[in-house]
Coordinates of C-alpha atoms in Angstrom, one line a residue:
X847 CA 147.0 13.6 -10.9
X848 CA 150.1 15.6 -10.4
X849 CA 153.2 14.0 -10.8
X850 CA 156.1 15.6 -8.6
X851 CA 159.6 14.7 -9.3
X852 CA 162.7 16.2 -7.2
X853 CA 166.5 16.0 -8.3
X854 CA 169.6 17.9 -7.4
X855 CA 170.1 16.2 -4.3
X856 CA 173.4 15.3 -2.8
X857 CA 176.3 15.6 -0.4
X858 CA 178.1 19.1 0.0
X859 CA 180.2 20.6 2.7
X860 CA 179.1 23.4 5.0
X861 CA 179.2 26.7 3.3
X862 CA 178.7 25.1 -0.2
X863 CA 175.5 25.0 -2.6
X864 CA 173.0 23.1 -4.3
X865 CA 169.8 23.8 -6.4
X866 CA 167.1 21.3 -6.1
X867 CA 164.6 20.8 -9.1
X868 CA 161.2 19.7 -9.0
X869 CA 159.6 18.6 -12.4
X870 CA 155.5 18.5 -12.4
X871 CA 153.5 16.5 -14.9
X872 CA 150.1 15.4 -15.3
X873 CA 148.2 19.0 -14.3
X874 CA 148.1 22.6 -15.0
X875 CA 151.4 23.8 -13.7
X876 CA 150.1 27.3 -13.1
X877 CA 147.0 26.1 -11.3
X878 CA 149.1 25.5 -8.1
X879 CA 151.0 27.2 -5.8
X880 CA 154.4 24.9 -5.4
X881 CA 156.3 24.6 -2.1
X882 CA 159.4 23.0 -0.5
X883 CA 159.4 21.2 2.6
X884 CA 161.9 19.1 4.5
X885 CA 162.1 16.5 7.3
X886 CA 165.3 15.6 9.5
X887 CA 165.6 12.3 11.0
X888 CA 163.4 12.2 14.1
X889 CA 161.8 15.7 13.2
X890 CA 158.4 16.7 11.6
X891 CA 158.3 17.8 8.3
X892 CA 159.5 21.6 8.0
X893 CA 157.9 24.2 5.8
X894 CA 160.7 25.8 3.9
X895 CA 159.7 28.0 1.1
X896 CA 156.5 28.6 -1.4
X897 CA 155.8 30.4 -4.5
X898 CA 152.6 31.4 -5.7
X899 CA 150.7 30.2 -8.6
X900 CA 150.9 33.3 -11.1
X901 CA 152.3 36.4 -9.1
X902 CA 155.2 34.8 -8.6
X903 CA 155.2 36.0 -4.8
X904 CA 157.8 33.8 -2.7
X905 CA 157.6 33.2 1.2
X906 CA 160.3 31.7 3.1
X907 CA 160.9 30.2 6.8
X908 CA 162.8 32.3 8.9
X909 CA 165.6 29.4 9.0
X910 CA 166.4 29.6 5.2
X911 CA 165.4 33.3 4.4
X912 CA 168.6 35.1 2.9
X913 CA 170.3 31.7 1.9
X914 CA 167.6 29.9 -0.1
X915 CA 165.7 31.2 -3.2
X916 CA 162.6 29.6 -4.7
X917 CA 161.6 30.1 -8.6
X918 CA 159.4 28.6 -11.1
X919 CA 159.6 28.2 -14.7
X920 CA 156.2 27.7 -16.4
X921 CA 157.6 26.6 -19.6
X922 CA 159.6 23.8 -18.0
X923 CA 156.9 23.1 -15.7
X924 CA 159.8 23.2 -12.7
X925 CA 160.2 24.5 -9.5
X926 CA 163.9 25.4 -8.0
X927 CA 165.4 25.9 -4.8
X928 CA 168.7 27.6 -4.9
X929 CA 170.2 26.5 -1.6
X930 CA 173.1 28.6 -0.5
X931 CA 175.6 28.7 2.4
X932 CA 174.5 25.5 3.5
X933 CA 174.8 24.1 7.2
X934 CA 174.7 20.7 8.9
X935 CA 171.6 21.2 10.2
X936 CA 170.3 21.6 6.7
X937 CA 170.8 17.9 6.2
X938 CA 167.1 16.2 5.9
X939 CA 164.9 14.8 2.8
X940 CA 163.7 17.5 0.9
X941 CA 160.3 17.4 -0.6
X942 CA 158.5 19.5 -3.5
X943 CA 154.7 19.9 -3.1
X944 CA 152.0 21.2 -5.0
X945 CA 148.4 22.8 -3.8
X946 CA 146.0 25.5 -3.5
X947 CA 148.5 27.1 -1.1
X948 CA 151.8 26.2 1.3
X949 CA 150.5 25.1 4.5
X950 CA 150.3 21.4 4.9
X951 CA 146.5 21.4 4.7
X952 CA 146.4 23.0 1.4
X953 CA 148.8 20.5 -0.3
X954 CA 147.4 18.3 -2.9
X955 CA 150.6 16.4 -4.2
X956 CA 153.9 15.7 -2.7
X957 CA 157.2 14.4 -4.7
X958 CA 159.3 11.1 -3.3
X959 CA 162.0 13.7 -1.8
X960 CA 165.5 13.8 -2.5
X961 CA 168.3 13.5 0.1
X962 CA 170.5 16.4 0.9
X963 CA 173.7 16.1 3.4
X964 CA 175.9 18.9 4.4
X965 CA 178.9 17.7 6.1
X966 CA 181.0 20.0 8.6

């Protein structure tokens, strides 16, 4: 059983930056693709970014491409999401996920989420 714990959320003004961290425990970190999703009030959960198990190939949703950067540190069992040029529409609860891939059907584990609020 893998446990995922997100941190780094908070409140920031538009144009600012935040870095989210997701610490994994209870499993073999390099066995899983890691991904970030978010869910805003009244909306469905949205895929943001994923990084492959070993090669470190990264993927981004169009809405965040060029602003967000995903990375993973195998020594720390941690995946990061650097978020720059934040917009009010980025306000949501951000979730870390682990699985065989990045599509919801491939996700095996979810974190509890961390709130990000961007004010205009």
